[in-house]
Short mmCIF file of C-alpha atoms in Angstrom, two decimals:
data_model
loop_
_atom_site.label_atom_id
_atom_site.label_comp_id
_atom_site.label_asym_id
_atom_site.label_seq_id
_atom_site.Cartn_x
_atom_site.Cartn_y
_atom_site.Cartn_z
CA MET A 6 248.30 30.33 129.76
CA PHE A 7 249.13 29.95 126.06
CA THR A 8 249.66 33.23 124.12
CA TYR A 9 251.69 34.12 121.07
CA PHE A 10 252.35 37.41 119.37
CA ILE A 11 252.80 37.22 115.64
CA GLN A 12 255.22 39.58 113.92
CA THR A 13 253.75 41.40 110.94
CA GLU A 14 255.64 42.59 107.92
CA THR A 15 253.97 44.87 105.29
CA LYS A 16 254.50 43.94 101.65
CA ILE A 17 253.77 46.52 98.97
CA LEU A 18 252.90 46.32 95.29
CA GLU A 19 252.85 49.82 93.71
CA GLU A 20 252.89 51.13 90.23
CA THR A 21 251.84 54.16 88.07
CA LEU A 22 250.54 53.26 84.64
CA THR A 23 250.52 55.71 81.70
CA VAL A 24 249.25 56.06 78.18
CA ARG A 25 251.29 58.26 75.82
CA ASP A 26 253.28 59.51 78.74
CA LYS A 27 250.18 60.59 80.56
CA GLU A 28 249.39 59.09 84.01
CA VAL A 29 246.06 57.34 84.05
CA LEU A 30 246.28 54.99 86.99
CA HIS A 31 248.11 54.64 90.22
CA TYR A 32 247.69 51.63 92.49
CA ARG A 33 249.19 50.73 95.86
CA ILE A 34 248.47 47.40 97.39
CA THR A 35 249.69 46.42 100.89
CA TYR A 36 249.30 42.97 102.30
CA PRO A 37 250.66 41.17 105.42
CA LYS A 38 253.33 38.56 105.86
CA PHE A 39 253.09 36.92 109.29
CA ILE A 40 256.15 35.58 111.04
CA SER A 41 256.39 33.49 114.20
CA SER A 42 258.30 30.51 115.59
CA ALA A 43 254.90 29.07 116.36
CA PHE A 44 252.20 28.11 113.89
CA ARG A 45 254.74 28.15 110.97
CA HIS A 46 252.77 25.80 108.69
CA VAL A 47 249.46 27.65 109.21
CA LEU A 48 251.06 31.13 108.79
CA ALA A 49 252.77 29.96 105.60
CA GLY A 50 249.37 29.05 104.22
CA ILE A 51 247.82 32.40 105.27
CA ASN A 52 250.79 34.29 103.84
CA ARG A 53 250.39 32.49 100.47
CA LEU A 54 246.69 33.28 100.44
CA TYR A 55 247.17 37.01 100.98
CA GLN A 56 250.01 37.25 98.55
CA LYS A 57 247.82 35.44 95.93
CA LYS A 58 244.94 37.84 96.55
CA ALA A 59 247.30 40.82 96.34
CA CYS A 60 248.69 39.62 92.95
CA GLU A 61 245.19 38.97 91.70
CA TYR A 62 244.10 42.50 92.59
CA ARG A 63 247.28 43.92 90.93
CA GLN A 64 246.27 42.01 87.77
CA HIS A 65 242.74 43.49 88.02
CA CYS A 66 244.35 46.97 88.23
CA ARG A 67 246.67 46.36 85.30
CA THR A 68 243.90 45.05 83.05
CA VAL A 69 240.33 46.05 83.96
CA LEU A 70 240.99 49.39 85.63
CA TYR A 71 243.83 50.36 83.31
CA ALA A 72 241.72 49.69 80.28
CA GLN A 73 238.95 51.90 81.64
CA ALA A 74 241.33 54.65 82.66
CA ALA A 75 243.18 54.52 79.29
CA GLU A 76 240.02 55.37 77.35
CA GLN A 77 240.32 58.99 78.53
CA VAL A 78 243.47 59.32 76.37
CA LEU A 79 242.62 56.94 73.53
CA TYR A 80 239.31 58.56 72.84
CA ASP A 81 240.62 62.13 73.12
CA PRO A 82 243.82 62.06 71.06
CA GLU A 83 243.87 65.91 70.76
CA GLY A 84 243.88 66.29 74.57
CA GLN A 85 240.89 68.54 74.67
CA PHE A 86 239.64 67.31 78.01
CA PRO A 87 241.53 67.04 81.34
CA ILE A 88 242.64 63.58 82.40
CA VAL A 89 241.43 62.37 85.75
CA PRO A 90 243.82 59.61 86.92
CA TYR A 91 242.26 56.54 88.43
CA GLU A 92 243.41 55.38 91.87
CA ALA A 93 243.33 52.01 93.62
CA ILE A 94 244.47 51.53 97.23
CA LEU A 95 244.35 48.34 99.26
CA ASN A 96 245.40 48.61 102.94
CA PHE A 97 245.17 46.14 105.76
CA THR A 98 244.87 46.62 109.52
CA VAL A 99 245.55 43.89 112.09
CA THR A 100 242.98 44.39 114.92
CA TYR A 101 243.69 41.37 117.20
CA ASN A 102 246.94 39.51 117.57
CA GLY A 103 247.09 37.06 120.54
CA ASP A 104 245.45 34.12 122.25
CA CYS A 105 246.19 31.94 119.13
CA VAL A 106 243.98 34.20 116.95
CA LEU A 107 244.70 36.74 114.24
CA SER A 108 241.98 39.15 113.15
CA LEU A 109 242.40 41.75 110.45
CA TYR A 110 240.46 43.73 107.82
CA PHE A 111 241.26 45.14 104.39
CA ASP A 112 239.98 48.37 102.92
CA ARG A 113 239.88 48.60 99.13
CA TYR A 114 239.46 52.10 97.82
CA GLU A 115 238.91 52.83 94.09
CA PHE A 116 238.50 56.18 92.39
CA THR A 117 237.31 55.83 88.77
CA GLY A 118 236.04 59.39 88.15
CA GLY A 119 232.98 61.12 89.51
CA ALA A 120 232.49 63.01 92.70
CA HIS A 121 234.35 60.52 94.95
CA GLY A 122 235.78 57.08 95.21
CA ASN A 123 234.35 54.07 97.00
CA THR A 124 235.70 51.83 99.74
CA VAL A 125 234.85 48.22 100.35
CA ARG A 126 235.94 46.44 103.50
CA PHE A 127 236.51 42.68 104.00
CA SER A 128 237.92 40.80 106.90
CA ASP A 129 239.22 37.50 108.31
CA THR A 130 239.67 36.03 111.79
CA TRP A 131 241.99 33.04 111.99
CA ARG A 132 242.34 30.42 114.70
CA LEU A 133 246.07 29.67 114.40
CA GLN A 134 245.95 26.29 116.13
CA SER A 135 243.71 24.86 113.41
CA GLY A 136 244.27 27.19 110.53
CA ARG A 137 240.57 27.83 110.23
CA CYS A 138 238.99 31.09 109.28
CA LEU A 139 236.31 31.51 111.99
CA PRO A 140 232.71 32.62 111.51
CA VAL A 141 231.35 35.25 113.81
CA SER A 142 229.13 32.61 115.44
CA ALA A 143 232.29 31.10 116.98
CA PHE A 144 232.36 34.02 119.38
CA ILE A 145 228.75 33.99 120.48
CA ALA A 146 227.92 31.66 123.37
CA ARG A 147 225.27 29.05 122.75
CA PRO A 148 222.25 28.82 122.73
CA VAL A 149 222.09 32.45 121.63
CA TYR A 150 221.36 32.91 117.89
CA TYR A 151 224.28 35.04 116.71
CA LYS A 152 222.41 37.08 114.01
CA THR A 153 219.49 38.16 116.21
CA TYR A 154 221.78 38.99 119.14
CA LEU A 155 224.20 41.11 117.02
CA ILE A 156 221.54 43.00 115.13
CA ASP A 157 219.84 43.80 118.43
CA LYS A 158 223.14 45.17 119.73
CA VAL A 159 223.67 47.20 116.57
CA MET A 160 220.15 48.68 116.80
CA GLU A 161 220.73 49.68 120.35
CA GLN A 162 223.84 51.67 119.35
CA MET A 163 222.08 53.14 116.29
CA GLU A 164 219.19 54.45 118.44
CA GLN A 165 221.72 55.89 120.95
CA ASN A 166 223.62 57.61 118.13
CA VAL A 167 220.51 59.12 116.60
CA ALA A 168 219.21 60.29 120.01
CA SER A 169 222.55 62.00 120.79
CA GLY A 170 222.84 63.51 117.26
CA GLN A 171 226.06 61.62 116.56
CA ALA A 172 224.77 59.89 113.44
CA THR A 173 222.03 59.67 110.87
CA TYR A 174 220.83 56.51 109.10
CA PHE A 175 218.59 55.57 106.19
CA GLU A 176 215.03 54.74 107.01
CA PRO A 177 213.68 52.27 107.88
CA ARG A 178 216.65 51.76 110.14
CA LYS A 179 215.93 48.24 111.47
CA SER A 180 214.97 46.75 108.08
CA ASN A 181 218.16 48.16 106.47
CA ALA A 182 220.27 46.78 109.34
CA ILE A 183 218.72 43.35 108.96
CA GLU A 184 218.79 43.23 105.14
CA THR A 185 222.42 44.34 104.83
CA PHE A 186 223.78 42.34 107.70
CA HIS A 187 226.49 39.85 106.74
CA GLY A 188 228.00 37.46 109.29
CA LYS A 189 231.37 37.70 107.52
CA ASN A 190 231.56 41.48 108.15
CA TYR A 191 233.24 41.44 111.52
CA PHE A 192 236.61 41.54 113.20
CA LEU A 193 237.97 41.28 116.71
CA THR A 194 239.66 43.89 118.88
CA PRO A 195 241.11 43.77 122.41
CA LYS A 196 237.83 45.38 123.65
CA GLY A 197 235.28 43.30 121.81
CA LEU A 198 233.84 42.17 118.47
CA VAL A 199 233.15 44.78 115.83
CA VAL A 200 230.30 44.46 113.32
CA TYR A 201 230.57 46.67 110.30
CA TYR A 202 228.37 47.78 107.44
CA GLN A 203 229.66 48.83 104.04
CA GLN A 204 229.28 52.35 102.68
CA TYR A 205 225.65 53.11 101.67
CA ASP A 206 224.29 50.06 103.53
CA ILE A 207 222.70 51.90 106.43
CA ALA A 208 224.02 55.44 106.16
CA PRO A 209 225.04 58.15 103.67
CA TYR A 210 228.42 58.03 101.85
CA SER A 211 229.76 60.84 104.10
CA SER A 212 229.29 58.64 107.15
CA GLY A 213 231.74 56.07 105.76
CA ILE A 214 231.80 52.45 106.84
CA GLN A 215 229.79 51.97 109.96
CA ASN A 216 231.45 50.08 112.93
CA PHE A 217 229.63 48.83 116.01
CA LEU A 218 231.79 47.59 118.91
CA ILE A 219 230.13 44.88 120.99
CA PRO A 220 232.17 44.32 124.19
CA TYR A 221 233.25 40.91 125.41
CA SER A 222 230.78 39.44 127.88
CA ARG A 223 229.23 36.12 128.91
CA THR A 224 227.64 36.11 125.44
CA VAL A 225 230.45 37.64 123.30
CA LEU A 226 233.29 35.30 123.97
CA LYS A 227 236.91 36.55 124.16
CA PRO A 228 239.40 34.51 122.08
CA ARG A 229 241.54 31.92 123.89
CA CYS A 230 243.97 29.21 122.91
CA ASP A 231 242.40 25.78 122.56
CA ARG A 232 244.07 23.42 124.98
CA ASN A 233 242.59 20.30 123.49
#
């Protein structure tokens, strides 16, 4: 049986930006660097990709967000109003590391004033033997249509959560679950495949990002190394 564990280093880009000695923006960006004696070429490409994305987001913070945050000081030279510093945080979580597969997600939180900030999640699942980023359909056995199957499983859990009083969702529940479903919004865990919905997609802000674990089975395929 082929299996490899990939070591993960956390890289950090962090800075506090000011205008006239007043803090207006703080950002903290973390991204992974993967290390292993196996899959070196593939991991080097993945590392370059995440480093590039981290640097691009840092540039976004230094330009777009900073310009917005600086207006508080530039348009209030007398300092009559309190300054509300902006905040940007990008964190990653590796959820599956083995069987020639890496799965992880990133949460990007931004606070730009108002009652609260907003978080957006995005994710990738890599087959290390090929260097391909896999679609969720790669883990659904044929001839099952992945979208119908996953939405049905999500709806089962939503109905159970409502019946038990564990959660509330926007109505109509099924239509919202279908309309806001995105095949790219998934990641793997040792227990199964997780489908997630962004904030406000199917539930109130206070409910956060909605995760639905669908255990491995004959239909939901557990990762394994390709022997071909």
